[in-house]
PDB file of C-alpha atoms in Angstrom:
ATOM      1  CA  MET A 621     -41.119-125.814-170.145  1.00 32.00           C
ATOM      2  CA  LYS A 622     -38.063-123.698-170.893  1.00 31.00           C
ATOM      3  CA  THR A 623     -34.600-124.764-169.747  1.00 32.00           C
ATOM      4  CA  PHE A 624     -33.075-122.489-167.116  1.00 35.00           C
ATOM      5  CA  LEU A 625     -29.297-122.443-166.695  1.00 34.00           C
ATOM      6  CA  LEU A 626     -27.690-121.755-163.328  1.00 32.00           C
ATOM      7  CA  ALA A 627     -24.103-121.761-162.130  1.00 32.00           C
ATOM      8  CA  PHE A 628     -23.263-122.382-158.507  1.00 34.00           C
ATOM      9  CA  GLY A 629     -19.713-123.630-159.067  1.00 35.00           C
ATOM     10  CA  ALA A 630     -17.786-121.403-156.659  1.00 35.00           C
ATOM     11  CA  THR A 631     -18.964-122.850-153.368  1.00 36.00           C
ATOM     12  CA  ALA A 632     -15.801-124.945-153.422  1.00 36.00           C
ATOM     13  CA  ALA A 633     -13.721-121.802-153.787  1.00 37.00           C
ATOM     14  CA  ALA A 634     -15.522-120.340-150.789  1.00 39.00           C
ATOM     15  CA  ILE A 635     -14.345-123.268-148.712  1.00 39.00           C
ATOM     16  CA  VAL A 636     -10.760-122.846-149.949  1.00 41.00           C
ATOM     17  CA  ALA A 637     -10.795-119.105-149.291  1.00 43.00           C
ATOM     18  CA  LEU A 638     -12.227-119.435-145.800  1.00 44.00           C
ATOM     19  CA  ALA A 639     -10.031-121.923-144.014  1.00 42.00           C
ATOM     20  CA  PRO A 640      -7.025-124.108-144.718  1.00 41.00           C
ATOM     21  CA  ALA A 641      -8.691-126.876-142.708  1.00 39.00           C
ATOM     22  CA  MET A 642     -11.381-126.990-145.372  1.00 42.00           C
ATOM     23  CA  SER A 643      -9.157-126.681-148.457  1.00 42.00           C
ATOM     24  CA  GLN A 644      -9.395-130.180-149.890  1.00 41.00           C
ATOM     25  CA  THR A 645     -10.395-130.523-153.524  1.00 40.00           C
ATOM     26  CA  SER A 646     -14.102-129.899-153.907  1.00 44.00           C
ATOM     27  CA  ALA A 647     -16.603-131.885-155.905  1.00 45.00           C
ATOM     28  CA  LEU A 648     -17.522-128.553-157.551  1.00 45.00           C
ATOM     29  CA  LYS A 649     -14.138-128.072-159.202  1.00 49.00           C
ATOM     30  CA  GLY A 650     -14.890-128.269-162.894  1.00 53.00           C
ATOM     31  CA  HIS A 651     -18.657-128.023-162.330  1.00 54.00           C
ATOM     32  CA  ASN A 652     -20.458-127.792-165.672  1.00 61.00           C
ATOM     33  CA  SER A 653     -22.434-124.555-165.370  1.00 64.00           C
ATOM     34  CA  ASN A 654     -23.706-125.111-168.928  1.00 64.00           C
ATOM     35  CA  ALA A 655     -25.534-128.284-167.928  1.00 67.00           C
ATOM     36  CA  PRO A 656     -29.326-128.217-168.191  1.00 69.00           C
ATOM     37  CA  VAL A 657     -31.251-127.206-165.088  1.00 68.00           C
ATOM     38  CA  ASP A 658     -34.307-129.053-163.844  1.00 77.00           C
ATOM     39  CA  VAL A 659     -36.808-127.014-161.826  1.00 81.00           C
ATOM     40  CA  ALA A 660     -39.657-128.541-159.857  1.00 89.00           C
ATOM     41  CA  ALA A 661     -42.169-126.636-157.743  1.00 96.00           C
ATOM     42  CA  ASP A 662     -45.748-126.862-156.547  1.00 98.00           C
ATOM     43  CA  ARG A 663     -46.668-123.817-158.643  1.00 98.00           C
ATOM     44  CA  ILE A 664     -45.294-121.579-161.411  1.00 96.00           C
ATOM     45  CA  GLU A 665     -46.601-118.167-162.365  1.00 96.00           C
ATOM     46  CA  VAL A 666     -45.231-116.649-165.563  1.00 93.00           C
ATOM     47  CA  GLN A 667     -45.485-112.857-165.727  1.00 93.00           C
ATOM     48  CA  ASP A 668     -44.478-112.192-169.337  1.00 89.00           C
ATOM     49  CA  ARG A 669     -45.165-108.454-169.204  1.00 90.00           C
ATOM     50  CA  ALA A 670     -42.781-108.173-166.259  1.00 93.00           C
ATOM     51  CA  ASP A 671     -40.306-110.668-167.788  1.00 92.00           C
ATOM     52  CA  ARG A 672     -40.263-112.956-164.780  1.00 92.00           C
ATOM     53  CA  ALA A 673     -41.384-116.377-163.613  1.00 93.00           C
ATOM     54  CA  ILE A 674     -42.187-117.172-159.997  1.00 96.00           C
ATOM     55  CA  PHE A 675     -41.830-120.713-158.707  1.00 97.00           C
ATOM     56  CA  SER A 676     -43.335-121.455-155.294  1.00 98.00           C
ATOM     57  CA  GLY A 677     -43.818-124.360-152.932  1.00 98.00           C
ATOM     58  CA  ASN A 678     -40.996-126.807-152.346  1.00 96.00           C
ATOM     59  CA  VAL A 679     -38.833-125.450-155.164  1.00 96.00           C
ATOM     60  CA  VAL A 680     -36.006-127.768-156.181  1.00 91.00           C
ATOM     61  CA  VAL A 681     -33.449-126.704-158.787  1.00 82.00           C
ATOM     62  CA  LYS A 682     -30.863-129.238-159.998  1.00 83.00           C
ATOM     63  CA  GLN A 683     -27.896-128.739-162.277  1.00 75.00           C
ATOM     64  CA  ALA A 684     -25.347-131.513-162.637  1.00 73.00           C
ATOM     65  CA  GLU A 685     -24.351-132.292-159.023  1.00 74.00           C
ATOM     66  CA  LEU A 686     -25.757-129.052-157.541  1.00 76.00           C
ATOM     67  CA  THR A 687     -29.124-128.657-155.862  1.00 84.00           C
ATOM     68  CA  LEU A 688     -30.894-125.518-154.635  1.00 86.00           C
ATOM     69  CA  ASN A 689     -33.945-125.769-152.374  1.00 95.00           C
ATOM     70  CA  ALA A 690     -36.204-122.858-151.431  1.00 97.00           C
ATOM     71  CA  PRO A 691     -39.861-122.141-150.772  1.00 98.00           C
ATOM     72  CA  ARG A 692     -39.891-119.423-153.478  1.00 98.00           C
ATOM     73  CA  LEU A 693     -37.792-118.624-156.552  1.00 96.00           C
ATOM     74  CA  THR A 694     -38.110-115.670-158.921  1.00 93.00           C
ATOM     75  CA  VAL A 695     -36.415-115.755-162.315  1.00 88.00           C
ATOM     76  CA  ALA A 696     -35.978-112.390-164.082  1.00 88.00           C
ATOM     77  CA  TYR A 697     -35.349-112.731-167.796  1.00 85.00           C
ATOM     78  CA  SER A 698     -35.176-110.777-171.020  1.00 82.00           C
ATOM     79  CA  ASN A 699     -37.209-111.914-173.980  1.00 83.00           C
ATOM     80  CA  ALA A 700     -35.349-110.710-177.072  1.00 81.00           C
ATOM     81  CA  GLY A 701     -35.469-113.530-179.591  1.00 80.00           C
ATOM     82  CA  GLY A 702     -35.397-116.117-176.817  1.00 76.00           C
ATOM     83  CA  ILE A 703     -35.469-116.344-173.052  1.00 77.00           C
ATOM     84  CA  GLU A 704     -32.231-115.166-171.404  1.00 75.00           C
ATOM     85  CA  ILE A 705     -32.056-115.247-167.611  1.00 76.00           C
ATOM     86  CA  ASP A 706     -30.666-112.105-165.974  1.00 80.00           C
ATOM     87  CA  ARG A 707     -31.164-112.830-162.275  1.00 85.00           C
ATOM     88  CA  ILE A 708     -32.451-115.506-159.922  1.00 85.00           C
ATOM     89  CA  ASP A 709     -33.766-114.676-156.439  1.00 94.00           C
ATOM     90  CA  ALA A 710     -34.611-117.364-153.887  1.00 97.00           C
ATOM     91  CA  SER A 711     -36.260-116.709-150.526  1.00 97.00           C
ATOM     92  CA  GLY A 712     -37.776-118.257-147.461  1.00 97.00           C
ATOM     93  CA  GLY A 713     -34.724-120.218-146.333  1.00 97.00           C
ATOM     94  CA  VAL A 714     -32.374-121.305-149.121  1.00 97.00           C
ATOM     95  CA  THR A 715     -30.040-124.291-149.279  1.00 93.00           C
ATOM     96  CA  VAL A 716     -27.400-124.790-151.994  1.00 83.00           C
ATOM     97  CA  ARG A 717     -25.791-128.260-151.970  1.00 83.00           C
ATOM     98  CA  SER A 718     -22.995-130.022-153.765  1.00 77.00           C
ATOM     99  CA  PRO A 719     -21.750-133.521-152.944  1.00 76.00           C
ATOM    100  CA  SER A 720     -19.294-132.073-150.382  1.00 76.00           C
ATOM    101  CA  GLU A 721     -20.557-128.590-149.378  1.00 80.00           C
ATOM    102  CA  THR A 722     -23.777-127.009-148.162  1.00 87.00           C
ATOM    103  CA  ALA A 723     -24.482-123.274-148.008  1.00 87.00           C
ATOM    104  CA  THR A 724     -27.629-121.875-146.362  1.00 94.00           C
ATOM    105  CA  GLY A 725     -29.173-118.463-145.849  1.00 95.00           C
ATOM    106  CA  GLN A 726     -32.543-116.730-145.686  1.00 96.00           C
ATOM    107  CA  TYR A 727     -32.194-115.330-149.222  1.00 96.00           C
ATOM    108  CA  ALA A 728     -30.055-115.990-152.299  1.00 94.00           C
ATOM    109  CA  ILE A 729     -29.408-113.792-155.313  1.00 89.00           C
ATOM    110  CA  TYR A 730     -27.662-114.995-158.431  1.00 80.00           C
ATOM    111  CA  ASP A 731     -26.756-112.132-160.783  1.00 80.00           C
ATOM    112  CA  ILE A 732     -26.053-113.793-164.115  1.00 73.00           C
ATOM    113  CA  ASP A 733     -24.291-110.793-165.700  1.00 74.00           C
ATOM    114  CA  SER A 734     -21.828-110.234-162.858  1.00 79.00           C
ATOM    115  CA  ARG A 735     -21.585-113.991-162.113  1.00 71.00           C
ATOM    116  CA  LEU A 736     -22.115-113.425-158.387  1.00 77.00           C
ATOM    117  CA  ILE A 737     -24.105-115.564-155.978  1.00 77.00           C
ATOM    118  CA  THR A 738     -25.002-113.828-152.732  1.00 89.00           C
ATOM    119  CA  LEU A 739     -26.590-115.540-149.736  1.00 92.00           C
ATOM    120  CA  ILE A 740     -27.781-113.276-146.914  1.00 94.00           C
ATOM    121  CA  GLY A 741     -29.307-113.667-143.487  1.00 93.00           C
ATOM    122  CA  GLY A 742     -27.949-116.269-141.078  1.00 92.00           C
ATOM    123  CA  VAL A 743     -25.488-117.678-143.599  1.00 93.00           C
ATOM    124  CA  SER A 744     -23.756-120.988-142.951  1.00 90.00           C
ATOM    125  CA  LEU A 745     -21.184-122.754-145.117  1.00 87.00           C
ATOM    126  CA  ILE A 746     -20.518-126.393-144.188  1.00 87.00           C
ATOM    127  CA  ARG A 747     -18.033-128.985-145.409  1.00 82.00           C
ATOM    128  CA  GLY A 748     -17.737-132.209-143.449  1.00 86.00           C
ATOM    129  CA  ASP A 749     -17.605-131.291-139.767  1.00 90.00           C
ATOM    130  CA  SER A 750     -16.303-127.764-140.474  1.00 89.00           C
ATOM    131  CA  ARG A 751     -18.651-124.777-140.503  1.00 91.00           C
ATOM    132  CA  VAL A 752     -18.391-121.002-141.084  1.00 91.00           C
ATOM    133  CA  ASN A 753     -21.269-118.692-140.105  1.00 92.00           C
ATOM    134  CA  GLY A 754     -21.991-115.059-140.875  1.00 93.00           C
ATOM    135  CA  GLY A 755     -24.504-112.593-142.203  1.00 93.00           C
ATOM    136  CA  ARG A 756     -23.628-112.594-145.910  1.00 92.00           C
ATOM    137  CA  LEU A 757     -21.746-114.895-148.297  1.00 87.00           C
ATOM    138  CA  VAL A 758     -20.680-113.610-151.725  1.00 80.00           C
ATOM    139  CA  ILE A 759     -19.357-116.127-154.237  1.00 73.00           C
ATOM    140  CA  ASN A 760     -17.604-114.734-157.329  1.00 71.00           C
ATOM    141  CA  LEU A 761     -17.917-117.245-160.143  1.00 67.00           C
ATOM    142  CA  ARG A 762     -15.370-115.406-162.331  1.00 68.00           C
ATOM    143  CA  ASP A 763     -12.348-115.764-160.060  1.00 72.00           C
ATOM    144  CA  GLY A 764     -13.544-118.455-157.663  1.00 64.00           C
ATOM    145  CA  THR A 765     -13.303-116.315-154.535  1.00 68.00           C
ATOM    146  CA  ALA A 766     -15.813-116.079-151.717  1.00 71.00           C
ATOM    147  CA  VAL A 767     -16.223-113.736-148.787  1.00 81.00           C
ATOM    148  CA  ILE A 768     -18.313-114.135-145.647  1.00 89.00           C
ATOM    149  CA  ASP A 769     -19.192-110.939-143.781  1.00 89.00           C
ATOM    150  CA  GLY A 770     -20.597-110.738-140.273  1.00 87.00           C
ATOM    151  CA  GLY A 771     -23.301-108.226-141.081  1.00 74.00           C
ATOM    152  CA  ALA A 772     -26.424-108.478-143.185  1.00 61.00           C
ATOM    153  CA  PRO A 773     -28.426-105.689-144.823  1.00 62.00           C
ATOM    154  CA  ALA A 774     -30.908-103.767-142.679  1.00 60.00           C
ATOM    155  CA  GLY A 775     -34.156-105.649-142.211  1.00 60.00           C
ATOM    156  CA  VAL A 776     -32.566-109.088-142.549  1.00 60.00           C
ATOM    157  CA  SER A 777     -32.098-110.998-139.328  1.00 57.00           C
ATOM    158  CA  GLN A 778     -28.441-111.494-138.569  1.00 53.00           C
ATOM    159  CA  HIS A 779     -26.276-114.108-136.988  1.00 52.00           C
ATOM    160  CA  SER A 780     -24.231-112.211-134.380  1.00 62.00           C
ATOM    161  CA  GLY A 781     -22.645-109.501-136.510  1.00 77.00           C
ATOM    162  CA  ARG A 782     -19.394-111.472-136.625  1.00 86.00           C
ATOM    163  CA  VAL A 783     -18.026-114.327-138.687  1.00 89.00           C
ATOM    164  CA  THR A 784     -17.569-117.504-136.661  1.00 88.00           C
ATOM    165  CA  GLY A 785     -16.151-120.870-137.581  1.00 88.00           C
ATOM    166  CA  THR A 786     -15.561-124.350-136.276  1.00 89.00           C
ATOM    167  CA  PHE A 787     -12.962-126.394-138.123  1.00 86.00           C
ATOM    168  CA  THR A 788     -11.871-130.011-137.849  1.00 85.00           C
ATOM    169  CA  VAL A 789      -8.170-130.672-137.467  1.00 85.00           C
ATOM    170  CA  PRO A 790      -6.206-133.800-138.322  1.00 83.00           C
ATOM    171  CA  GLN A 791      -5.895-136.188-135.410  1.00 84.00           C
ATOM    172  CA  ARG A 792      -2.295-136.605-134.308  1.00 86.00           C
ATOM    173  CA  ASN A 793      -0.704-139.475-132.453  1.00 86.00           C
ATOM    174  CA  ASP A 794       1.231-138.295-129.431  1.00 75.00           C
TER     175      ASP A 794
END
């Protein structure tokens, strides 16, 4: 089986960008996006003429300390002297986890060339007891920024059309 490389290292930056209450150092800082990726699924279908592989049934992708779970994963690749992944699409309810953060959505798209991870449809980003919800989360792996929007594309069920959040605060002695 070929080794697939993924990079989900900006979830920590999403936490920092979203709320000061969540801005502690993340376990993803310094994540090794060059680490090998292990993929497990109930089924794989390789469509060489279309340059894609489809993993289905309890898909689990692991890279270093990151884990992605989804019912279905499609890997688009180019085959010019070796397999090079261009894009990864996950669907059916996606969860991306690090030791300290969890991001969920109905769909996830990782565009390798632009180094963007996009989760859409009922998005939630959780760290500890703090949570931010919205319709779309875009994580930019180049500059470490992340943006949560309230809306989702047409045809994708939405949260409420607004970004909402619940944040823990330090307990103070009066």
